[in-house]
Amino acid sequence: MLGILSFIGFTALVAIIAYLATRKTDEKSSDGYFLGGRSLTAGVIAGSLLLTNLSTEQIVGLNGSAYKDGLSVMAWETLAAIAIVVTAIFLLPRYLKGGLTTIPGFLEKRFDTTTKTITSALFLTGYVVVLLPVILYSGSVAISGMFDVPTLLGVSDDTALVICIWGIGLIGSIYAVFGGLKAVAVSDSINAIGLLIGGLLIPVFGLMAIGDGSVLSGIDILVSANPERFDSTGNPGQEVPFATIFTGMMLVQLFYWGTNQQIIQRALGAKNLAEGQKGLMLAAFLKILGPLILVLPGMIAYHYFDNGLASSDMAYPELVRAVLPKPLVGFFAAVLFGAILSSFNSVLNSSVTLFGIDIYKQHINKEAPENMVVKYGKIFGVCLALAAMFIAPLIANAGSLFDYLQEINGIYSIPIFSIIVVGYLTKRVPAIAAKIGIISGSILYILSQFVLKPYVFGEENYPHFLHIMAILFVTNSIIMLLIGKYYPRKEPYVLEYTNQVSITPYKYVHQVGIGICIVVIAIYVYFAR
């Protein structure tokens, strides 16, 4: 009961603070609602980015992967820091210079409206079919496991899962749809502090449980019992083979941190470029701590439960329930609940933004005033959330949650990333090239992973999906460059400065970025065997 009361109390406190922080935001203007009035500071951006990423599809999914494969899956975290640095130095200045509200908005300026619409539709399809349901499902697994909801309510496991999915979905919808980006970002920042504290407590208590009360003894026992699991270089057959970090891994990281509307929307709401870059650099530094929260608990669970769990995705919630003192379970569940809401809110808010600006305003009612764009964006957000709540229970038999999420995301991530990269690096590649690139990239990936892999070559004889992503990225880029060579656009593209925010960069952005990259590489090399 104490755990449940602390859960309710902390969750309510965060909601009240978020409400008070957003009272002065103009929710009827698209700029105020979608980007928080372009007023986000470095701390809010970093905290929001961190918590958006640290949701249960990461915490539950990646720890489940670590339970199976060990330290090699840390590549999903450590290499993210490098991608964030690249985003801060090369992409964010261009985004803010052009005054972007959405990433597809750049594609309209660079190519044409149809390209923007196709991209927005791809984002929205991926969000409602894959990302939102995965967030709801993984969050429900965690909350149900920690509170033992089936026993608490006297219902079956499946019924408990559905109850948690709808509870999370309804609360998250209120945050994201009716509060706007600033409400999401402020609540994220508060929860990020709690998540860092609570997230670090789990491996501490886990190591103490292994080491008979001593963290250092727990580390010694964990390493000596399975030294081969502390290898940062993955083997063939594991989720992250070593070779993939040089191919599709960095492409996925750059897409996620540099072009994914769900993530980059926080930085687009920065009060100026310097604040945005400082926020991204702080987030990159905090990602270095990621493996302590997202990988180490899974490795501890492997040893603690003697590899005896029925599902790897249960590694994290079962470890929390086993090693965390009962009075702290409620607090940590509240923090984790905040993390779940963060990712759900982020995706939903991004979806509302994409629909309101890129579809409703562009194609349905071009003369709509800003308050009407926001209104119908909110209505769309509610519909999207309901659809995700119905789809989420169907993911129960998807296998490895994190691996499933990354593979499915390739349907839209690589095609979108390829046209953005070509769009920024060239001036005369025409709109038809982008349309062909994004459509062909999606179709080729679907054929590769869901036809050729299972039915023609077989799972064991087919290249890893990260290698396939790299191959298709290069193929897409070559196709677009060839079209640009033989059928170039008449006038070269020029990125105009809109003067919406100051684009004076952070004074030490390059020095800090280089330092972060050196630390990441050093950590990776240290654990390589």
Short mmCIF file of N, CA and C in Angstrom, two decimals, residues 259-424:
data_model
loop_
_atom_site.label_atom_id
_atom_site.label_comp_id
_atom_site.label_asym_id
_atom_site.label_seq_id
_atom_site.Cartn_x
_atom_site.Cartn_y
_atom_site.Cartn_z
N THR A 259 16.95 13.27 -36.97
CA THR A 259 15.86 13.55 -37.92
C THR A 259 14.50 13.04 -37.48
N ASN A 260 14.43 12.26 -36.41
CA ASN A 260 13.16 11.73 -35.93
C ASN A 260 12.37 12.84 -35.23
N GLN A 261 11.20 13.15 -35.74
CA GLN A 261 10.39 14.25 -35.20
C GLN A 261 10.16 14.10 -33.71
N GLN A 262 9.94 12.88 -33.24
CA GLN A 262 9.68 12.61 -31.83
C GLN A 262 10.80 13.15 -30.95
N ILE A 263 12.05 13.03 -31.41
CA ILE A 263 13.22 13.43 -30.62
C ILE A 263 13.60 14.88 -30.88
N ILE A 264 13.79 15.21 -32.14
CA ILE A 264 14.37 16.51 -32.49
C ILE A 264 13.42 17.67 -32.21
N GLN A 265 12.14 17.38 -32.00
CA GLN A 265 11.19 18.47 -31.74
C GLN A 265 11.56 19.24 -30.47
N ARG A 266 12.20 18.58 -29.49
CA ARG A 266 12.65 19.29 -28.30
C ARG A 266 13.68 20.37 -28.65
N ALA A 267 14.65 19.99 -29.48
CA ALA A 267 15.69 20.95 -29.87
C ALA A 267 15.13 22.04 -30.77
N LEU A 268 14.12 21.72 -31.57
CA LEU A 268 13.50 22.74 -32.43
C LEU A 268 12.79 23.81 -31.59
N GLY A 269 12.44 23.45 -30.34
CA GLY A 269 11.78 24.41 -29.46
C GLY A 269 12.76 25.22 -28.62
N ALA A 270 14.08 25.14 -28.92
CA ALA A 270 15.09 25.87 -28.16
C ALA A 270 14.93 27.37 -28.33
N LYS A 271 15.24 28.14 -27.27
CA LYS A 271 15.12 29.60 -27.34
C LYS A 271 16.16 30.22 -28.27
N ASN A 272 17.29 29.51 -28.48
CA ASN A 272 18.30 29.92 -29.45
C ASN A 272 19.22 28.74 -29.74
N LEU A 273 20.11 28.87 -30.71
CA LEU A 273 20.99 27.77 -31.10
C LEU A 273 21.93 27.37 -29.96
N ALA A 274 22.47 28.34 -29.25
CA ALA A 274 23.41 28.03 -28.17
C ALA A 274 22.75 27.15 -27.10
N GLU A 275 21.50 27.49 -26.70
CA GLU A 275 20.79 26.69 -25.71
C GLU A 275 20.50 25.29 -26.25
N GLY A 276 20.11 25.23 -27.52
CA GLY A 276 19.84 23.93 -28.14
C GLY A 276 21.08 23.06 -28.16
N GLN A 277 22.22 23.62 -28.53
CA GLN A 277 23.46 22.85 -28.59
C GLN A 277 23.91 22.42 -27.21
N LYS A 278 23.81 23.31 -26.22
CA LYS A 278 24.18 22.93 -24.85
C LYS A 278 23.28 21.81 -24.34
N GLY A 279 21.98 21.89 -24.66
CA GLY A 279 21.06 20.84 -24.25
C GLY A 279 21.41 19.50 -24.87
N LEU A 280 21.74 19.52 -26.16
CA LEU A 280 22.10 18.28 -26.85
C LEU A 280 23.41 17.72 -26.29
N MET A 281 24.39 18.58 -26.02
CA MET A 281 25.66 18.10 -25.49
C MET A 281 25.49 17.50 -24.09
N LEU A 282 24.65 18.12 -23.28
CA LEU A 282 24.37 17.56 -21.96
C LEU A 282 23.69 16.20 -22.08
N ALA A 283 22.76 16.10 -23.01
CA ALA A 283 22.09 14.81 -23.24
C ALA A 283 23.09 13.77 -23.72
N ALA A 284 24.04 14.16 -24.59
CA ALA A 284 25.05 13.23 -25.09
C ALA A 284 25.92 12.73 -23.95
N PHE A 285 26.30 13.63 -23.05
CA PHE A 285 27.12 13.22 -21.91
C PHE A 285 26.36 12.24 -21.02
N LEU A 286 25.07 12.52 -20.78
CA LEU A 286 24.27 11.64 -19.94
C LEU A 286 24.07 10.27 -20.57
N LYS A 287 24.12 10.22 -21.92
CA LYS A 287 23.98 8.92 -22.59
C LYS A 287 25.14 7.99 -22.25
N ILE A 288 26.29 8.56 -21.87
CA ILE A 288 27.43 7.72 -21.49
C ILE A 288 27.08 6.87 -20.26
N LEU A 289 26.20 7.41 -19.41
CA LEU A 289 25.75 6.66 -18.23
C LEU A 289 24.67 5.63 -18.59
N GLY A 290 24.18 5.69 -19.83
CA GLY A 290 23.07 4.83 -20.24
C GLY A 290 23.24 3.36 -19.94
N PRO A 291 24.41 2.75 -20.24
CA PRO A 291 24.55 1.31 -19.98
C PRO A 291 24.36 0.92 -18.51
N LEU A 292 24.62 1.84 -17.58
CA LEU A 292 24.42 1.52 -16.17
C LEU A 292 22.95 1.28 -15.86
N ILE A 293 22.06 1.96 -16.60
CA ILE A 293 20.63 1.83 -16.38
C ILE A 293 19.98 0.85 -17.36
N LEU A 294 20.49 0.82 -18.59
CA LEU A 294 19.82 0.08 -19.66
C LEU A 294 20.46 -1.26 -20.02
N VAL A 295 21.65 -1.54 -19.49
CA VAL A 295 22.35 -2.78 -19.85
C VAL A 295 22.74 -3.59 -18.61
N LEU A 296 23.37 -2.93 -17.62
CA LEU A 296 23.87 -3.64 -16.44
C LEU A 296 22.78 -4.39 -15.68
N PRO A 297 21.58 -3.82 -15.47
CA PRO A 297 20.55 -4.59 -14.76
C PRO A 297 20.19 -5.89 -15.46
N GLY A 298 20.17 -5.89 -16.78
CA GLY A 298 19.88 -7.12 -17.52
C GLY A 298 20.94 -8.18 -17.30
N MET A 299 22.20 -7.75 -17.20
CA MET A 299 23.29 -8.69 -16.95
C MET A 299 23.25 -9.21 -15.51
N ILE A 300 22.86 -8.33 -14.59
CA ILE A 300 22.69 -8.77 -13.19
C ILE A 300 21.56 -9.78 -13.10
N ALA A 301 20.45 -9.52 -13.80
CA ALA A 301 19.30 -10.43 -13.79
C ALA A 301 19.69 -11.81 -14.33
N TYR A 302 20.55 -11.83 -15.34
CA TYR A 302 21.01 -13.11 -15.92
C TYR A 302 21.66 -13.97 -14.84
N HIS A 303 22.50 -13.31 -14.02
CA HIS A 303 23.20 -14.04 -12.95
C HIS A 303 22.27 -14.32 -11.78
N TYR A 304 21.48 -13.34 -11.40
CA TYR A 304 20.61 -13.46 -10.21
C TYR A 304 19.58 -14.57 -10.39
N PHE A 305 18.99 -14.65 -11.57
CA PHE A 305 17.96 -15.66 -11.83
C PHE A 305 18.53 -16.90 -12.51
N ASP A 306 19.86 -16.93 -12.65
CA ASP A 306 20.55 -18.07 -13.25
C ASP A 306 19.98 -18.41 -14.63
N ASN A 307 19.72 -17.36 -15.41
CA ASN A 307 19.20 -17.52 -16.78
C ASN A 307 17.94 -18.37 -16.80
N GLY A 308 17.10 -18.19 -15.78
CA GLY A 308 15.92 -19.05 -15.67
C GLY A 308 14.59 -18.39 -15.94
N LEU A 309 14.60 -17.15 -16.43
CA LEU A 309 13.34 -16.46 -16.70
C LEU A 309 12.70 -16.98 -17.98
N ALA A 310 11.39 -17.01 -18.00
CA ALA A 310 10.67 -17.51 -19.17
C ALA A 310 10.83 -16.58 -20.36
N SER A 311 10.94 -15.28 -20.11
CA SER A 311 11.10 -14.29 -21.18
C SER A 311 12.16 -13.28 -20.79
N SER A 312 13.03 -12.94 -21.73
CA SER A 312 14.08 -11.96 -21.45
C SER A 312 13.50 -10.58 -21.14
N ASP A 313 12.31 -10.28 -21.69
CA ASP A 313 11.70 -8.98 -21.45
C ASP A 313 11.19 -8.82 -20.01
N MET A 314 11.17 -9.93 -19.24
CA MET A 314 10.78 -9.85 -17.84
C MET A 314 11.98 -9.62 -16.93
N ALA A 315 13.19 -9.54 -17.50
CA ALA A 315 14.40 -9.42 -16.69
C ALA A 315 14.37 -8.19 -15.79
N TYR A 316 14.03 -7.05 -16.35
CA TYR A 316 14.08 -5.81 -15.57
C TYR A 316 12.98 -5.73 -14.50
N PRO A 317 11.69 -5.89 -14.86
CA PRO A 317 10.67 -5.79 -13.81
C PRO A 317 10.84 -6.83 -12.71
N GLU A 318 11.28 -8.04 -13.07
CA GLU A 318 11.48 -9.08 -12.05
C GLU A 318 12.65 -8.72 -11.13
N LEU A 319 13.72 -8.15 -11.69
CA LEU A 319 14.86 -7.75 -10.87
C LEU A 319 14.47 -6.63 -9.91
N VAL A 320 13.70 -5.65 -10.42
CA VAL A 320 13.24 -4.55 -9.57
C VAL A 320 12.44 -5.09 -8.39
N ARG A 321 11.52 -5.97 -8.67
CA ARG A 321 10.67 -6.51 -7.60
C ARG A 321 11.46 -7.36 -6.62
N ALA A 322 12.53 -7.99 -7.10
CA ALA A 322 13.31 -8.90 -6.26
C ALA A 322 14.30 -8.17 -5.35
N VAL A 323 14.93 -7.10 -5.84
CA VAL A 323 16.04 -6.50 -5.08
C VAL A 323 15.74 -5.14 -4.48
N LEU A 324 14.75 -4.41 -4.99
CA LEU A 324 14.49 -3.06 -4.50
C LEU A 324 13.67 -3.13 -3.21
N PRO A 325 14.09 -2.41 -2.15
CA PRO A 325 13.30 -2.38 -0.92
C PRO A 325 11.86 -1.95 -1.20
N LYS A 326 10.91 -2.58 -0.53
CA LYS A 326 9.50 -2.35 -0.82
C LYS A 326 9.07 -0.88 -0.78
N PRO A 327 9.54 -0.07 0.20
CA PRO A 327 9.11 1.34 0.21
C PRO A 327 9.56 2.12 -1.02
N LEU A 328 10.64 1.65 -1.69
CA LEU A 328 11.14 2.36 -2.86
C LEU A 328 10.49 1.91 -4.16
N VAL A 329 9.77 0.79 -4.11
CA VAL A 329 9.15 0.29 -5.34
C VAL A 329 8.14 1.28 -5.89
N GLY A 330 7.33 1.88 -5.00
CA GLY A 330 6.33 2.84 -5.45
C GLY A 330 6.95 4.06 -6.09
N PHE A 331 8.02 4.60 -5.44
CA PHE A 331 8.71 5.76 -6.01
C PHE A 331 9.28 5.43 -7.38
N PHE A 332 9.97 4.28 -7.48
CA PHE A 332 10.59 3.95 -8.76
C PHE A 332 9.53 3.66 -9.82
N ALA A 333 8.44 3.03 -9.42
CA ALA A 333 7.35 2.78 -10.37
C ALA A 333 6.79 4.10 -10.88
N ALA A 334 6.71 5.11 -9.99
CA ALA A 334 6.21 6.43 -10.42
C ALA A 334 7.16 7.07 -11.41
N VAL A 335 8.47 6.95 -11.13
CA VAL A 335 9.48 7.50 -12.05
C VAL A 335 9.43 6.76 -13.39
N LEU A 336 9.31 5.44 -13.32
CA LEU A 336 9.23 4.65 -14.55
C LEU A 336 7.95 4.97 -15.31
N PHE A 337 6.88 5.20 -14.56
CA PHE A 337 5.62 5.60 -15.18
C PHE A 337 5.79 6.92 -15.91
N GLY A 338 6.56 7.84 -15.31
CA GLY A 338 6.87 9.10 -15.97
C GLY A 338 7.65 8.89 -17.25
N ALA A 339 8.57 7.92 -17.22
CA ALA A 339 9.35 7.61 -18.42
C ALA A 339 8.46 7.04 -19.52
N ILE A 340 7.52 6.20 -19.10
CA ILE A 340 6.58 5.63 -20.08
C ILE A 340 5.76 6.75 -20.72
N LEU A 341 5.22 7.63 -19.86
CA LEU A 341 4.44 8.75 -20.36
C LEU A 341 5.27 9.64 -21.26
N SER A 342 6.55 9.80 -20.92
CA SER A 342 7.42 10.67 -21.70
C SER A 342 7.49 10.24 -23.15
N SER A 343 7.82 8.97 -23.36
CA SER A 343 7.93 8.50 -24.74
C SER A 343 6.58 8.51 -25.44
N PHE A 344 5.54 8.08 -24.72
CA PHE A 344 4.20 8.09 -25.30
C PHE A 344 3.78 9.52 -25.66
N ASN A 345 4.01 10.45 -24.71
CA ASN A 345 3.67 11.84 -24.95
C ASN A 345 4.45 12.42 -26.12
N SER A 346 5.74 12.08 -26.17
CA SER A 346 6.61 12.63 -27.21
C SER A 346 6.13 12.22 -28.60
N VAL A 347 5.85 10.93 -28.74
CA VAL A 347 5.39 10.43 -30.04
C VAL A 347 4.04 11.03 -30.38
N LEU A 348 3.16 11.10 -29.38
CA LEU A 348 1.81 11.62 -29.64
C LEU A 348 1.86 13.11 -29.98
N ASN A 349 2.67 13.87 -29.22
CA ASN A 349 2.78 15.30 -29.51
C ASN A 349 3.38 15.54 -30.88
N SER A 350 4.37 14.73 -31.25
CA SER A 350 4.96 14.85 -32.58
C SER A 350 3.94 14.51 -33.67
N SER A 351 3.10 13.51 -33.39
CA SER A 351 2.06 13.13 -34.35
C SER A 351 1.05 14.25 -34.55
N VAL A 352 0.65 14.87 -33.42
CA VAL A 352 -0.28 16.00 -33.50
C VAL A 352 0.33 17.14 -34.32
N THR A 353 1.63 17.39 -34.10
CA THR A 353 2.32 18.45 -34.83
C THR A 353 2.37 18.13 -36.33
N LEU A 354 2.75 16.91 -36.67
CA LEU A 354 2.85 16.51 -38.08
C LEU A 354 1.50 16.61 -38.77
N PHE A 355 0.45 16.11 -38.10
CA PHE A 355 -0.87 16.14 -38.72
C PHE A 355 -1.38 17.58 -38.86
N GLY A 356 -1.28 18.35 -37.76
CA GLY A 356 -1.82 19.71 -37.77
C GLY A 356 -1.18 20.60 -38.82
N ILE A 357 0.15 20.57 -38.89
CA ILE A 357 0.88 21.49 -39.77
C ILE A 357 1.07 20.92 -41.18
N ASP A 358 1.46 19.65 -41.27
CA ASP A 358 1.83 19.10 -42.56
C ASP A 358 0.67 18.49 -43.35
N ILE A 359 -0.42 18.17 -42.68
CA ILE A 359 -1.54 17.54 -43.39
C ILE A 359 -2.80 18.41 -43.33
N TYR A 360 -3.27 18.72 -42.10
CA TYR A 360 -4.51 19.50 -42.01
C TYR A 360 -4.35 20.88 -42.64
N LYS A 361 -3.35 21.62 -42.22
CA LYS A 361 -3.14 22.97 -42.72
C LYS A 361 -2.78 22.97 -44.21
N GLN A 362 -2.08 21.93 -44.64
CA GLN A 362 -1.58 21.89 -46.02
C GLN A 362 -2.63 21.39 -47.01
N HIS A 363 -3.42 20.39 -46.61
CA HIS A 363 -4.28 19.73 -47.59
C HIS A 363 -5.78 19.80 -47.28
N ILE A 364 -6.13 19.94 -46.00
CA ILE A 364 -7.55 19.88 -45.65
C ILE A 364 -8.17 21.27 -45.57
N ASN A 365 -7.50 22.19 -44.89
CA ASN A 365 -8.04 23.55 -44.74
C ASN A 365 -6.88 24.54 -44.74
N LYS A 366 -6.51 24.98 -45.93
CA LYS A 366 -5.35 25.87 -46.08
C LYS A 366 -5.57 27.24 -45.44
N GLU A 367 -6.83 27.64 -45.26
CA GLU A 367 -7.13 28.95 -44.69
C GLU A 367 -7.39 28.89 -43.19
N ALA A 368 -7.19 27.73 -42.58
CA ALA A 368 -7.51 27.55 -41.17
C ALA A 368 -6.64 28.45 -40.28
N PRO A 369 -7.25 29.16 -39.32
CA PRO A 369 -6.46 29.94 -38.36
C PRO A 369 -5.69 28.99 -37.43
N GLU A 370 -4.72 29.55 -36.72
CA GLU A 370 -3.85 28.71 -35.91
C GLU A 370 -4.60 27.94 -34.83
N ASN A 371 -5.58 28.56 -34.20
CA ASN A 371 -6.31 27.86 -33.14
C ASN A 371 -7.08 26.66 -33.68
N MET A 372 -7.53 26.74 -34.93
CA MET A 372 -8.23 25.61 -35.53
C MET A 372 -7.25 24.49 -35.89
N VAL A 373 -6.05 24.86 -36.33
CA VAL A 373 -5.02 23.84 -36.62
C VAL A 373 -4.71 23.07 -35.35
N VAL A 374 -4.54 23.79 -34.23
CA VAL A 374 -4.26 23.14 -32.95
C VAL A 374 -5.44 22.25 -32.54
N LYS A 375 -6.67 22.76 -32.71
CA LYS A 375 -7.86 22.02 -32.31
C LYS A 375 -7.96 20.68 -33.04
N TYR A 376 -7.82 20.70 -34.37
CA TYR A 376 -7.95 19.45 -35.11
C TYR A 376 -6.72 18.55 -34.95
N GLY A 377 -5.59 19.16 -34.65
CA GLY A 377 -4.43 18.35 -34.30
C GLY A 377 -4.69 17.55 -33.04
N LYS A 378 -5.32 18.19 -32.04
CA LYS A 378 -5.66 17.50 -30.79
C LYS A 378 -6.65 16.36 -31.04
N ILE A 379 -7.65 16.61 -31.88
CA ILE A 379 -8.64 15.56 -32.19
C ILE A 379 -7.95 14.36 -32.83
N PHE A 380 -7.04 14.65 -33.76
CA PHE A 380 -6.29 13.57 -34.41
C PHE A 380 -5.46 12.81 -33.38
N GLY A 381 -4.85 13.54 -32.44
CA GLY A 381 -4.04 12.90 -31.41
C GLY A 381 -4.85 11.92 -30.57
N VAL A 382 -6.07 12.30 -30.22
CA VAL A 382 -6.95 11.41 -29.45
C VAL A 382 -7.25 10.14 -30.24
N CYS A 383 -7.55 10.29 -31.53
CA CYS A 383 -7.84 9.12 -32.39
C CYS A 383 -6.62 8.21 -32.49
N LEU A 384 -5.44 8.82 -32.64
CA LEU A 384 -4.21 8.05 -32.76
C LEU A 384 -3.95 7.27 -31.48
N ALA A 385 -4.15 7.92 -30.35
CA ALA A 385 -3.92 7.26 -29.06
C ALA A 385 -4.86 6.07 -28.88
N LEU A 386 -6.12 6.24 -29.25
CA LEU A 386 -7.08 5.14 -29.14
C LEU A 386 -6.68 3.97 -30.02
N ALA A 387 -6.24 4.26 -31.24
CA ALA A 387 -5.80 3.19 -32.14
C ALA A 387 -4.62 2.43 -31.54
N ALA A 388 -3.66 3.16 -30.97
CA ALA A 388 -2.49 2.52 -30.37
C ALA A 388 -2.88 1.64 -29.19
N MET A 389 -3.88 2.07 -28.42
CA MET A 389 -4.32 1.28 -27.26
C MET A 389 -4.96 -0.04 -27.70
N PHE A 390 -5.62 -0.05 -28.84
CA PHE A 390 -6.21 -1.28 -29.35
C PHE A 390 -5.15 -2.22 -29.93
N ILE A 391 -4.10 -1.64 -30.54
CA ILE A 391 -3.06 -2.45 -31.18
C ILE A 391 -2.08 -3.03 -30.17
N ALA A 392 -1.79 -2.30 -29.09
CA ALA A 392 -0.73 -2.67 -28.14
C ALA A 392 -0.81 -4.11 -27.62
N PRO A 393 -1.99 -4.63 -27.22
CA PRO A 393 -2.02 -6.00 -26.70
C PRO A 393 -1.60 -7.07 -27.71
N LEU A 394 -1.62 -6.72 -29.00
CA LEU A 394 -1.28 -7.70 -30.04
C LEU A 394 0.21 -7.97 -30.14
N ILE A 395 1.05 -7.16 -29.42
CA ILE A 395 2.50 -7.28 -29.54
C ILE A 395 3.06 -8.36 -28.61
N ALA A 396 2.21 -8.96 -27.80
CA ALA A 396 2.67 -9.88 -26.75
C ALA A 396 3.58 -10.99 -27.28
N ASN A 397 3.39 -11.41 -28.53
CA ASN A 397 4.17 -12.52 -29.07
C ASN A 397 5.18 -12.07 -30.11
N ALA A 398 5.71 -10.85 -29.95
CA ALA A 398 6.62 -10.28 -30.95
C ALA A 398 8.07 -10.74 -30.81
N GLY A 399 8.41 -11.49 -29.75
CA GLY A 399 9.79 -11.93 -29.55
C GLY A 399 10.57 -10.88 -28.78
N SER A 400 11.85 -10.71 -29.13
CA SER A 400 12.70 -9.72 -28.48
C SER A 400 12.16 -8.33 -28.78
N LEU A 401 11.70 -7.65 -27.75
CA LEU A 401 10.98 -6.39 -27.93
C LEU A 401 11.85 -5.32 -28.59
N PHE A 402 13.07 -5.12 -28.07
CA PHE A 402 13.92 -4.06 -28.58
C PHE A 402 14.39 -4.35 -30.00
N ASP A 403 14.77 -5.59 -30.27
CA ASP A 403 15.21 -5.97 -31.61
C ASP A 403 14.06 -5.83 -32.60
N TYR A 404 12.87 -6.23 -32.19
CA TYR A 404 11.68 -6.10 -33.03
C TYR A 404 11.43 -4.64 -33.40
N LEU A 405 11.51 -3.76 -32.39
CA LEU A 405 11.26 -2.35 -32.61
C LEU A 405 12.24 -1.76 -33.61
N GLN A 406 13.53 -2.05 -33.44
CA GLN A 406 14.55 -1.49 -34.33
C GLN A 406 14.40 -2.00 -35.76
N GLU A 407 14.09 -3.28 -35.90
CA GLU A 407 13.97 -3.85 -37.26
C GLU A 407 12.76 -3.27 -37.99
N ILE A 408 11.63 -3.17 -37.31
CA ILE A 408 10.42 -2.65 -37.95
C ILE A 408 10.59 -1.18 -38.32
N ASN A 409 11.29 -0.43 -37.47
CA ASN A 409 11.49 1.00 -37.74
C ASN A 409 12.23 1.25 -39.04
N GLY A 410 12.99 0.27 -39.50
CA GLY A 410 13.75 0.43 -40.74
C GLY A 410 12.88 0.69 -41.96
N ILE A 411 11.60 0.33 -41.88
CA ILE A 411 10.69 0.54 -43.00
C ILE A 411 10.63 2.02 -43.39
N TYR A 412 10.67 2.89 -42.39
CA TYR A 412 10.58 4.32 -42.70
C TYR A 412 11.83 5.10 -42.32
N SER A 413 12.65 4.58 -41.40
CA SER A 413 13.79 5.38 -40.92
C SER A 413 14.85 5.61 -41.98
N ILE A 414 15.29 4.57 -42.66
CA ILE A 414 16.37 4.71 -43.64
C ILE A 414 15.92 5.49 -44.88
N PRO A 415 14.74 5.23 -45.45
CA PRO A 415 14.31 6.06 -46.59
C PRO A 415 14.23 7.54 -46.24
N ILE A 416 13.67 7.86 -45.07
CA ILE A 416 13.55 9.27 -44.67
C ILE A 416 14.93 9.87 -44.45
N PHE A 417 15.80 9.15 -43.76
CA PHE A 417 17.13 9.67 -43.48
C PHE A 417 17.92 9.91 -44.76
N SER A 418 17.78 9.02 -45.72
CA SER A 418 18.54 9.15 -46.97
C SER A 418 18.13 10.40 -47.75
N ILE A 419 16.83 10.71 -47.80
CA ILE A 419 16.43 11.89 -48.58
C ILE A 419 16.78 13.19 -47.83
N ILE A 420 16.81 13.13 -46.49
CA ILE A 420 17.23 14.32 -45.73
C ILE A 420 18.71 14.59 -45.94
N VAL A 421 19.53 13.54 -45.88
CA VAL A 421 20.98 13.70 -46.07
C VAL A 421 21.28 14.24 -47.47
N VAL A 422 20.68 13.62 -48.48
CA VAL A 422 20.91 14.07 -49.87
C VAL A 422 20.37 15.49 -50.04
N GLY A 423 19.24 15.79 -49.38
CA GLY A 423 18.66 17.12 -49.49
C GLY A 423 19.57 18.20 -48.94
N TYR A 424 20.25 17.91 -47.84
CA TYR A 424 21.14 18.90 -47.23
C TYR A 424 22.49 19.00 -47.93
#
